[in-house]
């Protein structure tokens, strides 16, 4: 009965981890705007650019709003020092469709959307002497203001910008309180490459390599010892129960996982809300605490075997190592601190630490037995990633994976199943990020390659591990190259990573005449789908 309970617990942990890791996406979270094919004419052919609307309240600089310029009117400078700071005033009437009784001369006019064409609002504001026009949308998105097909001879020479409903409400609240509000409009250019992507590349490749080599880091003097030494309850000669906590993925299980991951992703898409994200945050913290606990304890015990000998007897839990208990409390405090400050500018550090520890732990628990299963899993993941990023817009009218990664309808909360790093030199801010799945899927194959090389006493150059790490790094480079060539549109990273890892394995196996052995490896030693711990 105990063995059945342990197997069920292991299966539940496996499902929990991989439910959290169904997001497989590389790209950025930021403010983006795509151009479109709306009607153009010589006087109505501006590109759509994002606009910073910087506020000064009673002479003190306040928060910046984000807007988008219209297809018509003057373009804004890219540098803030090339434009003037001008007072803001609401048009009267607010719709800006008729001459304003408010003085607009030399000021930035504000009007609400509706009741007449955008070009009409701009002409009225310009006639009143306004230096620019801000149109407040009736929704939170940034609507693209275009010209009608018959408007081919416009004479609008002032900038026209749309801001969101919440931005307009914030301005109205400030101005209604009697404070003087001045605005500065400019449209900074985004750098072609931000150095943050280099650090993210290093983080992803380092996590994958570290997870594969973890057993070497934590048990250098015993090649057959498993890394996970959570709560020593017996003497050092006793059998390590963690040896049983290994789950080899079967071909059938690989297919089922992709189906479950797709279902989970659709649920996220349709039921995304702040409370749903909170459920994910709690699950992420639980997984992150266990992962961080495993990593810290195993590292300490690899250097100090006697550190885990002292234990205490706790109700319900029995005899527990003092070291394990102390580390658990510290990890829980770290996760709680991150969750409480998850919106702070530095919260990405805690998220990345918890995520990396979680992925290292998952790659110690879940393993691929051979290349046959790896091929099934990675090919299914390859199709899964492409479908939910590129093909899902045909069915859902937008990319499901990108919508979930952005946290649409989440009340400002963010999905935690990502490694992310802030963009350093981007004036629009945002984050470069990569989904856990884009590290774990290839990581399972790289971990198998390391175990295979070790079991067959292969060196770095004549083995598979080194070449797969290089292949993964190159595939991730291609991912971000594709990201920039497609103007920041999120990329299905497995589109590049699977050929650069699984493809490298197959090619090397064919060249070396080892493909058949790789394909069927471990079938004689472990005929069942759940391994007893042997590679």
Short mmCIF file of C-alpha atoms in Angstrom, two decimals:
data_model
loop_
_atom_site.label_atom_id
_atom_site.label_comp_id
_atom_site.label_asym_id
_atom_site.label_seq_id
_atom_site.Cartn_x
_atom_site.Cartn_y
_atom_site.Cartn_z
CA UNK A 1 0.00 0.00 0.00
CA UNK A 2 2.86 2.35 0.85
CA UNK A 3 4.47 1.85 -2.56
CA UNK A 4 1.15 2.58 -4.31
CA UNK A 5 0.74 5.77 -2.27
CA UNK A 6 4.28 6.83 -3.10
CA UNK A 7 3.71 6.21 -6.80
CA UNK A 8 0.48 8.22 -6.69
CA UNK A 9 2.24 11.07 -4.90
CA UNK A 10 4.99 11.03 -7.52
CA UNK A 11 2.44 11.09 -10.34
CA UNK A 12 0.54 13.99 -8.74
CA UNK A 13 3.78 15.94 -8.34
CA UNK A 14 4.64 15.25 -11.97
CA UNK A 15 1.22 16.47 -13.16
CA UNK A 16 1.47 19.56 -10.91
CA UNK A 17 4.88 20.52 -12.22
CA UNK A 18 4.05 20.06 -15.87
CA UNK A 19 0.69 21.82 -15.56
CA UNK A 20 2.67 24.83 -14.39
CA UNK A 21 5.12 24.42 -17.25
CA UNK A 22 2.71 24.30 -20.19
CA UNK A 23 3.71 27.81 -21.32
CA UNK A 24 6.28 27.43 -24.10
CA UNK A 25 6.99 30.83 -25.56
CA UNK A 26 9.88 33.20 -26.16
CA UNK A 27 9.39 36.90 -26.61
CA UNK A 28 8.69 40.00 -24.62
CA UNK A 29 6.07 41.56 -22.44
CA UNK A 30 5.77 45.21 -23.36
CA UNK A 31 3.68 47.73 -25.21
CA UNK A 32 3.53 46.77 -28.88
CA UNK A 33 1.65 48.07 -31.87
CA UNK A 34 1.31 46.54 -35.31
CA UNK A 35 0.68 48.57 -38.45
CA UNK A 36 -2.26 47.69 -40.68
CA UNK A 37 -3.61 48.24 -44.17
CA UNK A 38 -6.04 51.07 -43.44
CA UNK A 39 -6.70 53.62 -46.22
CA UNK A 40 -3.76 55.92 -46.99
CA UNK A 41 -3.36 59.14 -48.93
CA UNK A 42 -0.57 61.73 -49.23
CA UNK A 43 -2.01 63.60 -46.25
CA UNK A 44 -2.88 60.45 -44.30
CA UNK A 45 0.07 58.07 -44.41
CA UNK A 46 1.77 58.35 -41.00
CA UNK A 47 3.14 55.11 -39.53
CA UNK A 48 1.57 54.17 -36.23
CA UNK A 49 4.10 54.90 -33.48
CA UNK A 50 3.82 54.59 -29.74
CA UNK A 51 3.88 57.94 -27.95
CA UNK A 52 5.03 58.81 -24.46
CA UNK A 53 2.78 61.34 -22.72
CA UNK A 54 4.81 62.71 -19.81
CA UNK A 55 2.88 64.59 -17.12
CA UNK A 56 3.94 67.48 -14.93
CA UNK A 57 1.57 68.30 -12.08
CA UNK A 58 2.14 71.73 -10.51
CA UNK A 59 5.68 71.67 -11.90
CA UNK A 60 6.55 68.19 -10.57
CA UNK A 61 7.08 65.36 -13.06
CA UNK A 62 4.52 62.59 -12.69
CA UNK A 63 3.76 59.28 -14.37
CA UNK A 64 3.95 58.79 -18.12
CA UNK A 65 1.04 57.54 -20.19
CA UNK A 66 1.28 55.58 -23.42
CA UNK A 67 -0.53 56.64 -26.58
CA UNK A 68 -0.45 56.10 -30.33
CA UNK A 69 -0.31 58.76 -33.01
CA UNK A 70 -2.93 59.05 -35.75
CA UNK A 71 -2.46 58.20 -39.41
CA UNK A 72 -2.80 61.95 -40.09
CA UNK A 73 -1.27 65.08 -38.57
CA UNK A 74 2.31 65.94 -37.61
CA UNK A 75 4.75 63.30 -36.40
CA UNK A 76 6.30 63.72 -32.97
CA UNK A 77 10.05 63.94 -32.32
CA UNK A 78 11.91 60.92 -30.97
CA UNK A 79 13.71 62.92 -28.26
CA UNK A 80 12.00 64.63 -25.34
CA UNK A 81 14.32 67.64 -25.53
CA UNK A 82 13.06 68.49 -29.03
CA UNK A 83 9.49 69.19 -27.95
CA UNK A 84 7.84 71.71 -25.66
CA UNK A 85 6.07 71.12 -22.37
CA UNK A 86 2.60 72.61 -22.81
CA UNK A 87 -0.44 72.98 -20.53
CA UNK A 88 -3.37 70.62 -21.04
CA UNK A 89 -7.02 71.69 -21.28
CA UNK A 90 -10.26 69.82 -21.94
CA UNK A 91 -12.30 70.90 -24.96
CA UNK A 92 -15.76 72.25 -24.36
CA UNK A 93 -17.78 70.36 -25.52
CA UNK A 94 -15.80 67.28 -24.50
CA UNK A 95 -16.34 65.48 -27.81
CA UNK A 96 -14.32 68.20 -29.59
CA UNK A 97 -16.63 68.15 -32.58
CA UNK A 98 -17.50 71.87 -32.52
CA UNK A 99 -15.61 75.03 -31.65
CA UNK A 100 -14.48 74.99 -28.04
CA UNK A 101 -15.49 77.62 -25.56
CA UNK A 102 -12.30 76.76 -23.65
CA UNK A 103 -9.14 78.56 -24.68
CA UNK A 104 -7.04 76.12 -26.70
CA UNK A 105 -4.40 78.45 -28.13
CA UNK A 106 -0.88 77.20 -27.41
CA UNK A 107 -2.18 74.30 -25.32
CA UNK A 108 -2.73 70.56 -25.72
CA UNK A 109 -6.43 69.94 -26.21
CA UNK A 110 -8.11 66.85 -24.73
CA UNK A 111 -11.32 65.40 -26.10
CA UNK A 112 -13.21 62.13 -25.78
CA UNK A 113 -13.84 59.67 -28.57
CA UNK A 114 -17.17 59.64 -30.39
CA UNK A 115 -19.86 61.74 -32.12
CA UNK A 116 -17.70 62.72 -35.11
CA UNK A 117 -14.68 61.62 -37.14
CA UNK A 118 -11.19 61.86 -35.69
CA UNK A 119 -10.19 64.17 -38.53
CA UNK A 120 -13.05 66.52 -37.62
CA UNK A 121 -11.84 66.70 -34.00
CA UNK A 122 -8.32 67.49 -35.21
CA UNK A 123 -9.53 70.23 -37.57
CA UNK A 124 -11.58 71.86 -34.78
CA UNK A 125 -8.66 71.73 -32.32
CA UNK A 126 -6.27 73.13 -34.91
CA UNK A 127 -8.70 75.93 -35.78
CA UNK A 128 -8.86 76.82 -32.09
CA UNK A 129 -5.08 77.22 -31.96
CA UNK A 130 -4.28 73.98 -30.10
CA UNK A 131 -0.67 72.78 -30.37
CA UNK A 132 -1.75 69.11 -30.22
CA UNK A 133 -4.82 66.96 -29.66
CA UNK A 134 -5.17 64.04 -27.24
CA UNK A 135 -8.18 61.83 -27.86
CA UNK A 136 -9.31 59.70 -24.90
CA UNK A 137 -10.54 56.28 -25.93
CA UNK A 138 -13.68 54.74 -24.43
CA UNK A 139 -11.78 51.45 -23.92
CA UNK A 140 -8.41 50.41 -22.56
CA UNK A 141 -6.84 49.54 -25.91
CA UNK A 142 -5.09 52.03 -28.20
CA UNK A 143 -7.38 52.45 -31.18
CA UNK A 144 -5.73 53.42 -34.48
CA UNK A 145 -7.13 56.70 -35.76
CA UNK A 146 -7.36 56.58 -39.56
CA UNK A 147 -8.90 58.62 -42.36
CA UNK A 148 -12.05 57.86 -44.32
CA UNK A 149 -11.57 56.75 -47.93
CA UNK A 150 -12.88 60.08 -49.27
CA UNK A 151 -10.51 62.20 -47.11
CA UNK A 152 -7.64 62.73 -49.52
CA UNK A 153 -6.88 66.44 -49.03
CA UNK A 154 -6.49 66.95 -45.31
CA UNK A 155 -4.60 69.95 -43.93
CA UNK A 156 -3.90 68.88 -40.35
CA UNK A 157 -0.52 70.06 -39.08
CA UNK A 158 -0.76 69.32 -35.34
CA UNK A 159 0.06 65.98 -33.68
CA UNK A 160 -2.97 63.83 -32.87
CA UNK A 161 -2.59 61.09 -30.25
CA UNK A 162 -4.95 58.60 -28.66
CA UNK A 163 -4.59 57.49 -25.04
CA UNK A 164 -6.47 54.82 -23.10
CA UNK A 165 -9.62 55.32 -21.05
CA UNK A 166 -7.78 54.89 -17.73
CA UNK A 167 -5.15 57.41 -18.81
CA UNK A 168 -7.82 59.97 -19.60
CA UNK A 169 -9.58 59.35 -16.29
CA UNK A 170 -6.31 59.91 -14.42
CA UNK A 171 -5.77 63.23 -16.23
CA UNK A 172 -9.36 64.29 -15.58
CA UNK A 173 -9.07 63.48 -11.88
CA UNK A 174 -5.88 65.52 -11.54
CA UNK A 175 -7.20 68.51 -13.48
CA UNK A 176 -10.56 68.43 -11.67
CA UNK A 177 -8.73 68.88 -8.37
CA UNK A 178 -7.51 72.28 -9.60
CA UNK A 179 -3.90 71.30 -10.26
CA UNK A 180 -2.01 72.63 -13.27
CA UNK A 181 -1.18 69.80 -15.67
CA UNK A 182 1.43 70.11 -18.40
CA UNK A 183 2.19 67.45 -20.97
CA UNK A 184 5.18 66.54 -23.11
CA UNK A 185 4.62 64.34 -26.16
CA UNK A 186 7.39 62.43 -27.92
CA UNK A 187 7.89 59.09 -29.64
CA UNK A 188 11.19 57.41 -28.64
CA UNK A 189 12.64 54.72 -30.87
CA UNK A 190 13.11 51.19 -29.61
CA UNK A 191 16.67 49.77 -29.93
CA UNK A 192 17.11 46.95 -32.41
CA UNK A 193 18.72 44.72 -29.77
CA UNK A 194 18.58 45.06 -26.00
CA UNK A 195 21.42 43.51 -24.01
CA UNK A 196 18.93 41.88 -21.64
CA UNK A 197 18.37 39.15 -24.22
CA UNK A 198 22.02 38.12 -23.86
CA UNK A 199 21.59 37.63 -20.12
CA UNK A 200 18.36 35.70 -20.70
CA UNK A 201 20.18 33.46 -23.21
CA UNK A 202 22.92 32.79 -20.67
CA UNK A 203 20.34 32.10 -17.96
CA UNK A 204 18.43 29.59 -20.08
CA UNK A 205 21.51 27.74 -21.36
CA UNK A 206 23.07 27.77 -17.88
CA UNK A 207 19.90 26.36 -16.29
CA UNK A 208 19.72 23.54 -18.83
CA UNK A 209 23.40 22.60 -18.41
CA UNK A 210 23.28 22.93 -14.62
CA UNK A 211 20.18 20.73 -14.31
CA UNK A 212 21.81 18.03 -16.45
CA UNK A 213 25.01 18.09 -14.38
CA UNK A 214 23.30 18.47 -11.01
CA UNK A 215 24.06 14.95 -9.81
CA UNK A 216 27.74 15.64 -10.42
CA UNK A 217 27.62 18.88 -8.46
CA UNK A 218 25.88 17.36 -5.45
CA UNK A 219 27.46 13.90 -5.28
CA UNK A 220 30.97 14.11 -6.74
CA UNK A 221 32.34 11.22 -4.75
CA UNK A 222 29.50 8.77 -5.45
CA UNK A 223 28.55 8.32 -9.09
CA UNK A 224 25.44 6.25 -8.31
CA UNK A 225 23.95 8.61 -5.72
CA UNK A 226 20.83 10.58 -6.53
CA UNK A 227 20.90 14.32 -5.95
CA UNK A 228 17.68 14.65 -3.95
CA UNK A 229 18.42 14.20 -0.26
CA UNK A 230 15.54 15.98 1.34
CA UNK A 231 14.99 14.85 4.90
CA UNK A 232 17.45 12.20 6.11
CA UNK A 233 15.53 10.07 8.57
CA UNK A 234 17.94 7.15 8.73
CA UNK A 235 21.65 6.64 9.04
CA UNK A 236 24.00 7.35 6.16
CA UNK A 237 24.07 3.63 5.31
CA UNK A 238 20.32 3.49 4.91
CA UNK A 239 18.78 3.41 1.49
CA UNK A 240 17.93 6.82 0.05
CA UNK A 241 14.19 6.90 -0.57
CA UNK A 242 14.67 9.58 -3.19
CA UNK A 243 16.06 6.90 -5.50
CA UNK A 244 12.46 5.79 -6.02
CA UNK A 245 11.35 9.27 -7.00
CA UNK A 246 12.28 8.92 -10.65
CA UNK A 247 9.66 8.84 -13.37
CA UNK A 248 10.64 7.74 -16.86
CA UNK A 249 8.34 9.24 -19.48
CA UNK A 250 6.75 6.78 -21.88
CA UNK A 251 5.73 7.51 -25.48
CA UNK A 252 2.07 7.28 -24.50
CA UNK A 253 2.66 9.59 -21.54
CA UNK A 254 4.37 12.12 -23.83
CA UNK A 255 1.29 12.34 -26.07
CA UNK A 256 -1.05 12.56 -23.08
CA UNK A 257 1.03 15.36 -21.59
CA UNK A 258 0.78 17.50 -24.73
CA UNK A 259 -2.99 16.98 -24.78
CA UNK A 260 -3.25 17.93 -21.09
CA UNK A 261 -0.96 20.94 -21.62
CA UNK A 262 -3.16 22.14 -24.50
CA UNK A 263 -6.27 21.75 -22.36
CA UNK A 264 -4.64 23.66 -19.52
CA UNK A 265 -3.59 26.45 -21.89
CA UNK A 266 -7.13 26.82 -23.26
CA UNK A 267 -8.49 26.96 -19.70
CA UNK A 268 -6.00 29.72 -18.94
CA UNK A 269 -7.08 31.59 -22.06
CA UNK A 270 -10.82 31.43 -21.39
CA UNK A 271 -10.83 31.74 -17.60
CA UNK A 272 -7.93 34.13 -17.15
CA UNK A 273 -8.65 36.39 -14.17
CA UNK A 274 -6.86 37.72 -11.14
CA UNK A 275 -8.06 34.84 -8.93
CA UNK A 276 -6.96 32.26 -11.52
CA UNK A 277 -3.51 33.85 -11.65
CA UNK A 278 -3.41 33.74 -7.86
CA UNK A 279 -4.01 29.98 -7.99
CA UNK A 280 -1.06 29.70 -10.38
CA UNK A 281 1.07 31.91 -8.14
CA UNK A 282 0.34 29.67 -5.13
CA UNK A 283 1.15 26.52 -7.12
CA UNK A 284 4.30 28.14 -8.47
CA UNK A 285 5.38 29.06 -4.94
CA UNK A 286 4.77 25.51 -3.70
CA UNK A 287 6.82 24.07 -6.55
CA UNK A 288 9.48 26.77 -6.17
CA UNK A 289 9.79 26.14 -2.42
CA UNK A 290 10.28 22.42 -2.94
CA UNK A 291 12.72 23.00 -5.79
CA UNK A 292 14.74 25.60 -3.85
CA UNK A 293 14.72 23.36 -0.75
CA UNK A 294 15.98 20.37 -2.74
CA UNK A 295 18.76 22.38 -4.36
CA UNK A 296 20.03 23.99 -1.16
CA UNK A 297 19.87 20.84 0.99
CA UNK A 298 21.54 18.67 -1.62
CA UNK A 299 24.33 21.21 -2.10
CA UNK A 300 24.95 21.48 1.65
CA UNK A 301 24.93 17.70 2.14
CA UNK A 302 27.36 17.23 -0.74
CA UNK A 303 29.89 19.35 1.14
CA UNK A 304 29.00 18.39 4.71
CA UNK A 305 27.58 14.90 5.19
CA UNK A 306 27.27 15.32 8.95
CA UNK A 307 25.07 18.42 8.64
CA UNK A 308 21.97 16.32 8.08
CA UNK A 309 22.37 13.98 11.06
CA UNK A 310 20.58 16.09 13.69
CA UNK A 311 16.84 15.59 13.58
CA UNK A 312 13.65 16.42 15.50
CA UNK A 313 10.42 14.48 15.91
CA UNK A 314 7.41 16.41 14.59
CA UNK A 315 3.73 15.46 14.82
CA UNK A 316 2.35 14.02 11.56
CA UNK A 317 5.77 14.29 9.87
CA UNK A 318 7.79 12.10 12.19
CA UNK A 319 11.57 12.45 12.36
CA UNK A 320 12.78 15.37 10.23
CA UNK A 321 16.30 16.69 9.69
CA UNK A 322 16.97 20.01 11.42
CA UNK A 323 18.86 21.19 8.34
CA UNK A 324 15.91 20.32 6.11
CA UNK A 325 13.48 22.11 8.44
CA UNK A 326 15.53 25.31 8.65
CA UNK A 327 16.06 25.45 4.88
CA UNK A 328 12.34 24.83 4.33
CA UNK A 329 11.39 27.83 6.48
CA UNK A 330 13.91 30.04 4.68
CA UNK A 331 12.65 28.95 1.26
CA UNK A 332 9.03 29.52 2.29
CA UNK A 333 9.92 33.01 3.56
CA UNK A 334 11.66 33.76 0.25
CA UNK A 335 8.64 32.61 -1.79
CA UNK A 336 6.18 34.56 0.38
CA UNK A 337 8.32 37.70 0.09
CA UNK A 338 8.36 37.31 -3.71
CA UNK A 339 4.59 36.79 -3.87
CA UNK A 340 3.95 39.85 -1.68
CA UNK A 341 6.25 42.02 -3.82
CA UNK A 342 5.62 40.41 -7.22
CA UNK A 343 4.78 43.79 -8.81
CA UNK A 344 7.97 45.47 -7.63
CA UNK A 345 10.67 46.33 -10.16
CA UNK A 346 13.02 43.74 -8.63
CA UNK A 347 10.50 40.87 -8.42
CA UNK A 348 11.89 39.23 -11.57
CA UNK A 349 14.94 38.15 -9.55
CA UNK A 350 12.87 36.11 -7.09
CA UNK A 351 10.74 34.66 -9.89
CA UNK A 352 13.82 33.54 -11.80
CA UNK A 353 15.45 32.00 -8.70
CA UNK A 354 12.32 30.02 -7.82
CA UNK A 355 11.80 29.02 -11.45
CA UNK A 356 15.36 27.82 -11.98
CA UNK A 357 15.27 25.72 -8.81
CA UNK A 358 11.91 24.28 -9.86
CA UNK A 359 13.24 23.30 -13.28
CA UNK A 360 16.36 21.69 -11.82
CA UNK A 361 14.13 19.60 -9.55
CA UNK A 362 11.78 18.60 -12.36
CA UNK A 363 14.71 17.44 -14.49
CA UNK A 364 15.85 15.20 -11.63
CA UNK A 365 12.40 13.61 -11.28
CA UNK A 366 11.28 13.27 -14.91
CA UNK A 367 13.54 11.46 -17.38
CA UNK A 368 13.53 10.23 -20.95
CA UNK A 369 14.51 6.54 -21.26
CA UNK A 370 15.63 6.69 -24.91
CA UNK A 371 15.52 8.66 -28.15
CA UNK A 372 12.31 7.00 -29.28
CA UNK A 373 10.36 8.60 -26.43
CA UNK A 374 12.32 11.83 -26.87
CA UNK A 375 11.26 11.96 -30.53
CA UNK A 376 7.58 11.48 -29.65
CA UNK A 377 7.67 14.07 -26.87
CA UNK A 378 9.65 16.74 -28.70
CA UNK A 379 7.78 16.32 -31.99
CA UNK A 380 4.46 16.65 -30.14
CA UNK A 381 5.79 19.69 -28.28
CA UNK A 382 7.07 21.10 -31.60
CA UNK A 383 3.56 20.93 -33.11
CA UNK A 384 1.99 22.14 -29.84
CA UNK A 385 4.17 25.25 -29.74
CA UNK A 386 3.65 26.19 -33.39
CA UNK A 387 -0.10 25.61 -33.21
CA UNK A 388 -0.74 27.73 -30.13
CA UNK A 389 1.48 30.61 -31.26
CA UNK A 390 0.96 30.78 -35.03
CA UNK A 391 -2.15 28.74 -35.95
CA UNK A 392 -4.47 29.42 -33.00
CA UNK A 393 -5.27 32.98 -34.28
CA UNK A 394 -7.22 31.35 -37.13
CA UNK A 395 -9.58 29.80 -34.57
CA UNK A 396 -9.45 32.21 -31.62
CA UNK A 397 -8.68 35.43 -33.58
CA UNK A 398 -5.48 35.91 -31.57
CA UNK A 399 -2.51 33.84 -30.50
CA UNK A 400 -3.58 31.90 -27.42
CA UNK A 401 -0.02 31.40 -26.18
CA UNK A 402 0.86 35.10 -26.51
CA UNK A 403 -2.43 36.22 -24.92
CA UNK A 404 -1.79 33.96 -21.92
CA UNK A 405 1.84 35.08 -21.66
CA UNK A 406 0.75 38.75 -21.70
CA UNK A 407 -1.76 38.03 -18.94
CA UNK A 408 -4.76 39.42 -20.83
CA UNK A 409 -7.83 39.84 -18.55
CA UNK A 410 -5.71 39.01 -15.51
CA UNK A 411 -6.32 42.28 -13.70
CA UNK A 412 -2.70 43.37 -13.99
CA UNK A 413 -1.31 40.09 -12.64
CA UNK A 414 1.42 38.24 -14.54
CA UNK A 415 1.86 34.55 -15.34
CA UNK A 416 4.73 33.26 -13.14
CA UNK A 417 5.83 30.30 -15.34
CA UNK A 418 8.46 32.32 -17.18
CA UNK A 419 12.08 33.33 -16.81
CA UNK A 420 12.19 37.06 -17.42
CA UNK A 421 14.65 39.92 -17.30
CA UNK A 422 13.91 43.65 -17.73
CA UNK A 423 14.98 45.41 -20.89
CA UNK A 424 17.86 47.69 -19.98
CA UNK A 425 17.98 50.25 -22.77
CA UNK A 426 14.41 50.09 -24.06
CA UNK A 427 12.59 53.41 -23.39
CA UNK A 428 9.32 51.49 -23.38
CA UNK A 429 10.51 49.09 -20.69
CA UNK A 430 9.04 45.61 -20.62
CA UNK A 431 10.72 42.23 -20.24
CA UNK A 432 12.39 39.64 -22.41
CA UNK A 433 11.19 36.22 -21.36
CA UNK A 434 11.20 32.52 -22.07
CA UNK A 435 8.66 29.91 -20.98
CA UNK A 436 9.72 27.09 -18.68
CA UNK A 437 8.67 24.59 -21.33
CA UNK A 438 11.34 25.91 -23.70
CA UNK A 439 13.98 24.86 -21.19
CA UNK A 440 12.39 21.69 -19.84
CA UNK A 441 11.48 19.95 -23.10
CA UNK A 442 15.00 20.17 -24.56
CA UNK A 443 16.41 19.75 -21.04
CA UNK A 444 14.94 16.26 -20.79
CA UNK A 445 16.87 15.26 -23.93
CA UNK A 446 20.09 16.96 -22.80
CA UNK A 447 19.86 15.23 -19.41
CA UNK A 448 19.41 11.88 -21.16
CA UNK A 449 22.46 12.62 -23.31
CA UNK A 450 24.56 13.28 -20.20
CA UNK A 451 23.44 10.03 -18.54
CA UNK A 452 24.08 8.12 -21.76
CA UNK A 453 27.57 9.60 -22.14
CA UNK A 454 28.38 8.82 -18.51
CA UNK A 455 27.10 5.24 -18.67
CA UNK A 456 29.04 4.58 -21.87
CA UNK A 457 32.17 6.41 -20.69
CA UNK A 458 32.12 8.92 -23.53
CA UNK A 459 34.20 12.09 -23.46
CA UNK A 460 32.98 15.59 -24.21
CA UNK A 461 33.84 15.58 -27.91
CA UNK A 462 32.82 12.01 -28.76
CA UNK A 463 29.69 12.13 -26.62
CA UNK A 464 26.34 13.88 -27.11
CA UNK A 465 25.94 16.18 -24.10
CA UNK A 466 28.28 18.99 -25.17
CA UNK A 467 26.94 19.08 -28.73
CA UNK A 468 23.35 19.22 -27.51
CA UNK A 469 24.11 22.13 -25.16
CA UNK A 470 25.75 23.94 -28.09
CA UNK A 471 22.78 23.07 -30.28
CA UNK A 472 20.36 24.39 -27.66
CA UNK A 473 22.30 27.64 -27.38
CA UNK A 474 22.30 28.05 -31.16
CA UNK A 475 18.58 27.25 -31.36
CA UNK A 476 17.84 29.88 -28.74
CA UNK A 477 19.94 32.36 -30.71
CA UNK A 478 17.82 31.60 -33.79
CA UNK A 479 14.69 32.10 -31.69
CA UNK A 480 15.66 35.64 -30.77
CA UNK A 481 16.90 36.34 -34.26
CA UNK A 482 13.43 35.36 -35.51
CA UNK A 483 11.89 37.51 -32.81
CA UNK A 484 13.69 40.63 -34.03
CA UNK A 485 13.16 39.84 -37.72
CA UNK A 486 9.41 39.56 -37.02
CA UNK A 487 9.42 42.92 -35.23
CA UNK A 488 8.98 41.53 -31.72
CA UNK A 489 6.14 39.08 -32.47
CA UNK A 490 6.35 36.23 -29.96
CA UNK A 491 8.07 33.12 -31.27
CA UNK A 492 7.39 29.41 -30.66
CA UNK A 493 10.90 28.69 -29.39
CA UNK A 494 10.55 24.93 -29.88
CA UNK A 495 10.29 25.61 -33.61
CA UNK A 496 14.03 26.31 -33.44
CA UNK A 497 15.08 24.32 -30.37
CA UNK A 498 13.74 20.91 -31.37
CA UNK A 499 15.67 20.70 -34.69
CA UNK A 500 18.80 22.02 -32.97
CA UNK A 501 18.69 19.39 -30.19
CA UNK A 502 16.77 16.34 -31.39
CA UNK A 503 18.09 16.90 -34.91
CA UNK A 504 21.69 17.06 -33.66
CA UNK A 505 21.18 13.81 -31.72
CA UNK A 506 19.79 11.97 -34.74
CA UNK A 507 22.51 13.25 -37.09
CA UNK A 508 25.32 12.38 -34.67
CA UNK A 509 23.75 8.97 -34.00
CA UNK A 510 23.62 8.22 -37.73
CA UNK A 511 27.20 9.35 -38.30
CA UNK A 512 28.48 7.27 -35.37
CA UNK A 513 26.30 4.25 -36.11
CA UNK A 514 24.66 4.47 -32.69
CA UNK A 515 21.16 5.61 -33.63
CA UNK A 516 19.57 2.16 -33.18
CA UNK A 517 21.08 1.84 -29.72
CA UNK A 518 19.97 5.35 -28.78
CA UNK A 519 16.50 4.60 -30.10
CA UNK A 520 16.01 1.48 -27.97
CA UNK A 521 18.31 2.38 -25.07
CA UNK A 522 17.18 1.10 -21.69
CA UNK A 523 14.43 -1.22 -22.97
CA UNK A 524 16.24 -4.31 -21.77
CA UNK A 525 17.16 -2.79 -18.42
CA UNK A 526 13.80 -1.12 -17.75
CA UNK A 527 10.87 -2.71 -19.60
CA UNK A 528 8.24 -0.85 -17.62
CA UNK A 529 7.39 2.78 -18.17
CA UNK A 530 8.26 3.74 -14.61
CA UNK A 531 11.93 3.36 -13.87
CA UNK A 532 13.41 2.19 -10.61
CA UNK A 533 16.05 4.84 -10.84
CA UNK A 534 18.48 3.36 -13.35
CA UNK A 535 19.23 5.27 -16.60
#
